[in-house]
Amino acid sequence: MKAVGLHPDVVVVTSRFWQTTCTLVRSGEEAFCIDSPVLPDELEILPSIAEQARFRVVGLLLTHADFDHVLGRYAFPDAPLGIGEPTDRRLQAEPGRVQKVLRDFDEEWYIERPGPLTMPEPQVLPVPGRCGIGDQELELHPAPGHTADGMAIWIPWARVLVCGDYLSPVEIPWLSESGSREDYLETLDRLEPLVEQAEHVVPGHGTPLDPVRAAAILREDREYLQGLPDSKLPLARRTGAQKKIHAENVERVGS
Ligand SMILES: [Zn+2]
């Protein structure tokens, strides 16, 4: 697992699995953990990484409720959970789903965890909206399209955009089961001005980006989505795994 400091108040760790990112953000005495790494040893070491950087984690936030992003409770079992309204709707509509997907994943890869994933009663946050941390505020922006429940988080004092599963250097736009091409394109429009103001962009999967690279990926992704079902995969992301996602996307826009 890689850990990089983007700002005195922002540390990003990247999981060895799927390069899923987890962002620690701090204001004064309070820090939040946004999303999570995937593997048990990474989750186990996360509290010491936070402690060493003097981040006192008092809450968990999720960009969306896919299983690979929601594992922060394993690292910070007592921290309350904050989620956007759309994520709350999704979790209510599919009770136990995220735990089931995690169990299947762990079985497939022979991964052992200390116990089942517990999800506390969340604090539900309006999106768009703001969320107080220390003496500052995070901005919450709607980001549906990959799933129905995405939320992007803008950290104004650090000018860091944590966008969830968008603008990834390793994954093409993925219209998952609850996703939508129209929503995805609107989300890209909404993210564009934030990318322009950003110092760093943290995608849900892959290394943190400078704004120029993030803007280039945004343009590629827009072009890719607009061209579906006939579009070519972006050059740097033309792998076997991405071809499978592409096949899913083609099916999604055709149905
Ligand atoms: Zn993801």
Tab-separated table of C-alpha atoms and ligand atoms in Angstrom:
chain	number	residue	atom	x	y	z
A	1	MET	CA	0.000	0.000	0.000
A	2	LYS	CA	1.281	3.440	-0.943
A	3	ALA	CA	0.755	6.537	1.202
A	4	VAL	CA	1.356	10.064	-0.108
A	5	GLY	CA	0.849	13.441	1.490
A	6	LEU	CA	-0.839	15.867	-0.932
A	7	HIS	CA	-1.092	18.669	1.607
A	8	PRO	CA	-0.317	18.986	5.334
A	9	ASP	CA	-4.001	18.071	5.895
A	10	VAL	CA	-4.469	15.423	3.196
A	11	VAL	CA	-2.921	11.941	3.004
A	12	VAL	CA	-3.931	9.420	0.336
A	13	VAL	CA	-3.308	5.701	0.638
A	14	THR	CA	-3.679	3.455	-2.373
A	15	SER	CA	-4.612	-0.202	-1.956
A	16	ARG	CA	-2.640	-2.963	-3.651
A	17	PHE	CA	-5.995	-4.268	-4.829
A	18	TRP	CA	-7.607	-2.363	-7.710
A	19	GLN	CA	-5.573	0.660	-6.583
A	20	THR	CA	-8.605	1.687	-4.548
A	21	THR	CA	-7.871	4.976	-2.795
A	22	CYS	CA	-8.556	6.116	0.740
A	23	THR	CA	-8.175	9.788	1.659
A	24	LEU	CA	-7.463	11.059	5.168
A	25	VAL	CA	-8.388	14.714	5.592
A	26	ARG	CA	-7.789	16.823	8.667
A	27	SER	CA	-8.810	20.154	10.081
A	28	GLY	CA	-7.344	20.969	13.478
A	29	GLU	CA	-8.056	18.131	15.897
A	30	GLU	CA	-10.471	16.257	13.626
A	31	ALA	CA	-9.820	13.983	10.686
A	32	PHE	CA	-12.104	11.969	8.430
A	33	CYS	CA	-11.337	8.820	6.505
A	34	ILE	CA	-12.912	8.919	3.042
A	35	ASP	CA	-13.387	5.448	1.477
A	36	SER	CA	-10.980	2.616	2.287
A	37	PRO	CA	-8.236	0.286	1.108
A	38	VAL	CA	-9.363	-3.277	0.376
A	39	LEU	CA	-6.957	-5.773	1.968
A	40	PRO	CA	-7.024	-6.741	5.669
A	41	ASP	CA	-3.350	-5.905	6.343
A	42	GLU	CA	-3.833	-2.456	4.793
A	43	LEU	CA	-6.867	-1.788	6.960
A	44	GLU	CA	-4.952	-2.992	9.986
A	45	ILE	CA	-2.073	-0.582	9.450
A	46	LEU	CA	-4.237	2.424	8.504
A	47	PRO	CA	-4.728	3.675	12.101
A	48	SER	CA	-0.938	3.841	12.619
A	49	ILE	CA	-0.503	5.748	9.361
A	50	ALA	CA	-3.128	8.229	10.569
A	51	GLU	CA	-1.573	8.442	14.012
A	52	GLN	CA	1.945	9.001	12.693
A	53	ALA	CA	0.675	11.880	10.571
A	54	ARG	CA	-1.201	13.174	13.655
A	55	PHE	CA	-4.607	12.708	12.074
A	56	ARG	CA	-7.203	11.904	14.743
A	57	VAL	CA	-9.881	10.069	12.767
A	58	VAL	CA	-13.324	10.880	14.179
A	59	GLY	CA	-15.505	9.915	11.232
A	60	LEU	CA	-15.829	7.903	8.041
A	61	LEU	CA	-17.197	9.203	4.744
A	62	LEU	CA	-18.058	7.271	1.589
A	63	THR	CA	-18.015	8.457	-2.011
A	64	HIS	CA	-20.385	5.589	-2.861
A	65	ALA	CA	-21.480	2.246	-1.458
A	66	ASP	CA	-19.524	-0.221	-3.611
A	67	PHE	CA	-17.964	-2.835	-1.335
A	68	ASP	CA	-14.357	-1.923	-2.099
A	69	HIS	CA	-14.844	1.610	-0.729
A	70	VAL	CA	-16.800	0.931	2.462
A	71	LEU	CA	-14.315	-1.009	4.606
A	72	GLY	CA	-13.133	1.853	6.843
A	73	ARG	CA	-14.932	0.345	9.850
A	74	TYR	CA	-12.291	-2.394	9.988
A	75	ALA	CA	-9.669	0.298	10.594
A	76	PHE	CA	-11.729	2.648	12.764
A	77	PRO	CA	-14.418	0.482	14.389
A	78	ASP	CA	-15.774	3.233	16.637
A	79	ALA	CA	-15.913	6.042	14.100
A	80	PRO	CA	-19.387	7.198	13.074
A	81	LEU	CA	-20.277	6.920	9.396
A	82	GLY	CA	-21.396	9.844	7.226
A	83	ILE	CA	-23.019	9.153	3.866
A	84	GLY	CA	-24.781	11.226	1.239
A	85	GLU	CA	-28.573	10.986	0.864
A	86	PRO	CA	-28.266	9.010	-2.404
A	87	THR	CA	-26.002	6.435	-0.734
A	88	ASP	CA	-28.472	6.126	2.123
A	89	ARG	CA	-31.274	5.439	-0.384
A	90	ARG	CA	-29.127	2.809	-2.092
A	91	LEU	CA	-28.200	1.037	1.152
A	92	GLN	CA	-31.849	1.053	2.278
A	93	ALA	CA	-32.970	-0.354	-1.062
A	94	GLU	CA	-30.416	-3.187	-0.943
A	95	PRO	CA	-30.058	-4.235	2.710
A	96	GLY	CA	-27.168	-6.644	3.290
A	97	ARG	CA	-26.049	-6.382	-0.331
A	98	VAL	CA	-22.685	-4.802	0.320
A	99	GLN	CA	-21.850	-7.467	2.942
A	100	LYS	CA	-22.816	-10.214	0.520
A	101	VAL	CA	-20.659	-8.833	-2.290
A	102	LEU	CA	-17.745	-8.539	0.153
A	103	ARG	CA	-18.223	-12.137	1.317
A	104	ASP	CA	-18.230	-13.379	-2.285
A	105	PHE	CA	-15.122	-11.354	-3.070
A	106	ASP	CA	-13.288	-12.642	0.017
A	107	GLU	CA	-14.234	-16.222	-0.819
A	108	GLU	CA	-12.987	-15.865	-4.364
A	109	TRP	CA	-9.576	-14.520	-3.283
A	110	TYR	CA	-9.224	-16.562	-0.049
A	111	ILE	CA	-9.191	-13.389	2.019
A	112	GLU	CA	-9.751	-13.692	5.759
A	113	ARG	CA	-11.091	-10.775	7.772
A	114	PRO	CA	-11.319	-10.340	11.528
A	115	GLY	CA	-15.122	-10.515	11.325
A	116	PRO	CA	-18.139	-9.569	9.240
A	117	LEU	CA	-18.462	-5.967	8.052
A	118	THR	CA	-20.615	-3.921	10.402
A	119	MET	CA	-22.283	-0.737	9.229
A	120	PRO	CA	-23.475	1.583	11.990
A	121	GLU	CA	-26.619	3.673	11.653
A	122	PRO	CA	-25.222	6.415	9.401
A	123	GLN	CA	-25.468	10.144	9.644
A	124	VAL	CA	-27.129	11.175	6.378
A	125	LEU	CA	-25.746	14.264	4.657
A	126	PRO	CA	-27.576	16.395	2.095
A	127	VAL	CA	-25.920	16.409	-1.353
A	128	PRO	CA	-25.168	19.014	-2.606
A	129	GLY	CA	-24.195	20.268	0.799
A	130	ARG	CA	-21.450	20.808	3.313
A	131	CYS	CA	-19.972	18.789	6.091
A	132	GLY	CA	-18.167	20.405	9.024
A	133	ILE	CA	-14.730	19.162	10.065
A	134	GLY	CA	-12.660	20.972	12.717
A	135	ASP	CA	-13.120	24.652	11.924
A	136	GLN	CA	-13.525	24.048	8.177
A	137	GLU	CA	-16.109	22.569	5.833
A	138	LEU	CA	-15.997	19.960	3.082
A	139	GLU	CA	-18.173	20.511	0.018
A	140	LEU	CA	-20.285	17.582	-1.101
A	141	HIS	CA	-21.205	17.379	-4.787
A	142	PRO	CA	-23.565	14.908	-6.446
A	143	ALA	CA	-21.723	12.415	-8.666
A	144	PRO	CA	-24.074	9.751	-10.046
A	145	GLY	CA	-23.354	7.814	-13.249
A	146	HIS	CA	-20.902	5.074	-12.272
A	147	THR	CA	-23.499	4.107	-9.662
A	148	ALA	CA	-26.707	5.916	-8.755
A	149	ASP	CA	-25.259	7.137	-5.465
A	150	GLY	CA	-21.925	8.868	-6.141
A	151	MET	CA	-20.687	11.849	-4.151
A	152	ALA	CA	-17.581	13.922	-4.861
A	153	ILE	CA	-15.845	15.724	-2.005
A	154	TRP	CA	-14.059	19.043	-2.453
A	155	ILE	CA	-11.536	20.030	0.215
A	156	PRO	CA	-11.424	23.811	-0.267
A	157	TRP	CA	-8.420	24.766	1.881
A	158	ALA	CA	-6.215	22.093	0.303
A	159	ARG	CA	-7.815	22.357	-3.164
A	160	VAL	CA	-8.101	18.583	-3.380
A	161	LEU	CA	-10.966	16.887	-5.210
A	162	VAL	CA	-11.864	13.375	-4.027
A	163	CYS	CA	-14.180	12.320	-6.807
A	164	GLY	CA	-15.028	8.654	-6.237
A	165	ASP	CA	-15.045	6.351	-9.260
A	166	TYR	CA	-14.430	8.997	-11.943
A	167	LEU	CA	-11.304	10.332	-13.697
A	168	SER	CA	-9.343	7.156	-13.106
A	169	PRO	CA	-6.016	6.680	-14.878
A	170	VAL	CA	-6.451	2.884	-14.643
A	171	GLU	CA	-10.181	2.291	-15.182
A	172	ILE	CA	-12.413	3.407	-18.027
A	173	PRO	CA	-15.816	4.922	-17.178
A	174	TRP	CA	-17.860	2.034	-15.802
A	175	LEU	CA	-21.620	2.122	-16.091
A	176	SER	CA	-22.405	-0.357	-13.338
A	177	GLU	CA	-25.810	-1.878	-12.657
A	178	SER	CA	-27.321	1.303	-11.190
A	179	GLY	CA	-25.242	3.589	-13.411
A	180	SER	CA	-26.309	5.776	-16.330
A	181	ARG	CA	-24.482	7.344	-19.236
A	182	GLU	CA	-26.509	10.590	-19.045
A	183	ASP	CA	-25.816	10.962	-15.322
A	184	TYR	CA	-22.156	10.135	-15.873
A	185	LEU	CA	-21.768	12.845	-18.521
A	186	GLU	CA	-23.511	15.381	-16.273
A	187	THR	CA	-21.208	14.432	-13.424
A	188	LEU	CA	-18.180	15.039	-15.666
A	189	ASP	CA	-19.603	18.495	-16.495
A	190	ARG	CA	-20.016	19.164	-12.777
A	191	LEU	CA	-16.500	17.963	-11.926
A	192	GLU	CA	-14.800	19.979	-14.678
A	193	PRO	CA	-14.717	23.377	-12.901
A	194	LEU	CA	-13.540	21.683	-9.702
A	195	VAL	CA	-10.721	19.957	-11.589
A	196	GLU	CA	-9.694	23.340	-12.994
A	197	GLN	CA	-9.394	24.797	-9.484
A	198	ALA	CA	-7.750	21.736	-7.995
A	199	GLU	CA	-4.182	21.237	-6.890
A	200	HIS	CA	-4.731	17.447	-6.836
A	201	VAL	CA	-7.486	15.080	-7.948
A	202	VAL	CA	-7.936	11.768	-6.114
A	203	PRO	CA	-9.745	9.185	-8.261
A	204	GLY	CA	-11.428	6.158	-6.656
A	205	HIS	CA	-8.873	3.916	-8.369
A	206	GLY	CA	-5.308	4.845	-9.303
A	207	THR	CA	-2.705	7.364	-8.336
A	208	PRO	CA	-3.627	10.956	-7.395
A	209	LEU	CA	-3.467	13.259	-10.413
A	210	ASP	CA	-2.367	16.772	-11.155
A	211	PRO	CA	-5.177	18.889	-12.636
A	212	VAL	CA	-3.778	18.820	-16.192
A	213	ARG	CA	-3.750	15.023	-16.311
A	214	ALA	CA	-7.170	14.845	-14.635
A	215	ALA	CA	-8.599	17.265	-17.218
A	216	ALA	CA	-7.139	15.157	-20.036
A	217	ILE	CA	-8.739	12.007	-18.586
A	218	LEU	CA	-12.021	13.885	-18.211
A	219	ARG	CA	-11.990	14.760	-21.916
A	220	GLU	CA	-11.113	11.188	-22.901
A	221	ASP	CA	-13.875	9.805	-20.701
A	222	ARG	CA	-16.451	12.202	-22.099
A	223	GLU	CA	-15.479	11.274	-25.642
A	224	TYR	CA	-15.567	7.569	-24.788
A	225	LEU	CA	-19.060	7.794	-23.270
A	226	GLN	CA	-20.474	9.953	-26.031
A	227	GLY	CA	-19.187	7.479	-28.596
A	228	LEU	CA	-20.730	4.377	-26.980
A	229	PRO	CA	-21.446	1.723	-28.183
A	230	ASP	CA	-18.897	2.295	-30.971
A	231	SER	CA	-16.176	4.111	-29.041
A	232	LYS	CA	-12.571	2.946	-28.774
A	233	LEU	CA	-11.009	2.499	-25.369
A	234	PRO	CA	-8.717	5.343	-24.244
A	235	LEU	CA	-5.179	4.398	-25.305
A	236	ALA	CA	-3.586	4.101	-21.866
A	237	ARG	CA	-6.459	1.977	-20.542
A	238	ARG	CA	-6.761	-0.656	-23.258
A	239	THR	CA	-6.280	-3.733	-21.046
A	240	GLY	CA	-8.132	-7.029	-20.897
A	241	ALA	CA	-9.919	-6.003	-17.696
A	242	GLN	CA	-11.041	-2.733	-19.267
A	243	LYS	CA	-12.333	-4.567	-22.335
A	244	LYS	CA	-14.668	-6.500	-20.019
A	245	ILE	CA	-15.948	-3.256	-18.509
A	246	HIS	CA	-16.372	-1.899	-22.023
A	247	ALA	CA	-18.494	-4.913	-22.997
A	248	GLU	CA	-20.703	-4.241	-19.950
A	249	ASN	CA	-21.031	-0.587	-20.943
A	250	VAL	CA	-22.035	-1.508	-24.482
A	251	GLU	CA	-24.755	-3.750	-23.103
A	252	ARG	CA	-25.932	-1.035	-20.687
A	253	VAL	CA	-26.384	1.635	-23.365
A	254	GLY	CA	-28.031	-0.856	-25.684
A	255	SER	CA	-30.706	-1.921	-23.191
B	1	ZN	ZN	-14.612	1.416	-7.017
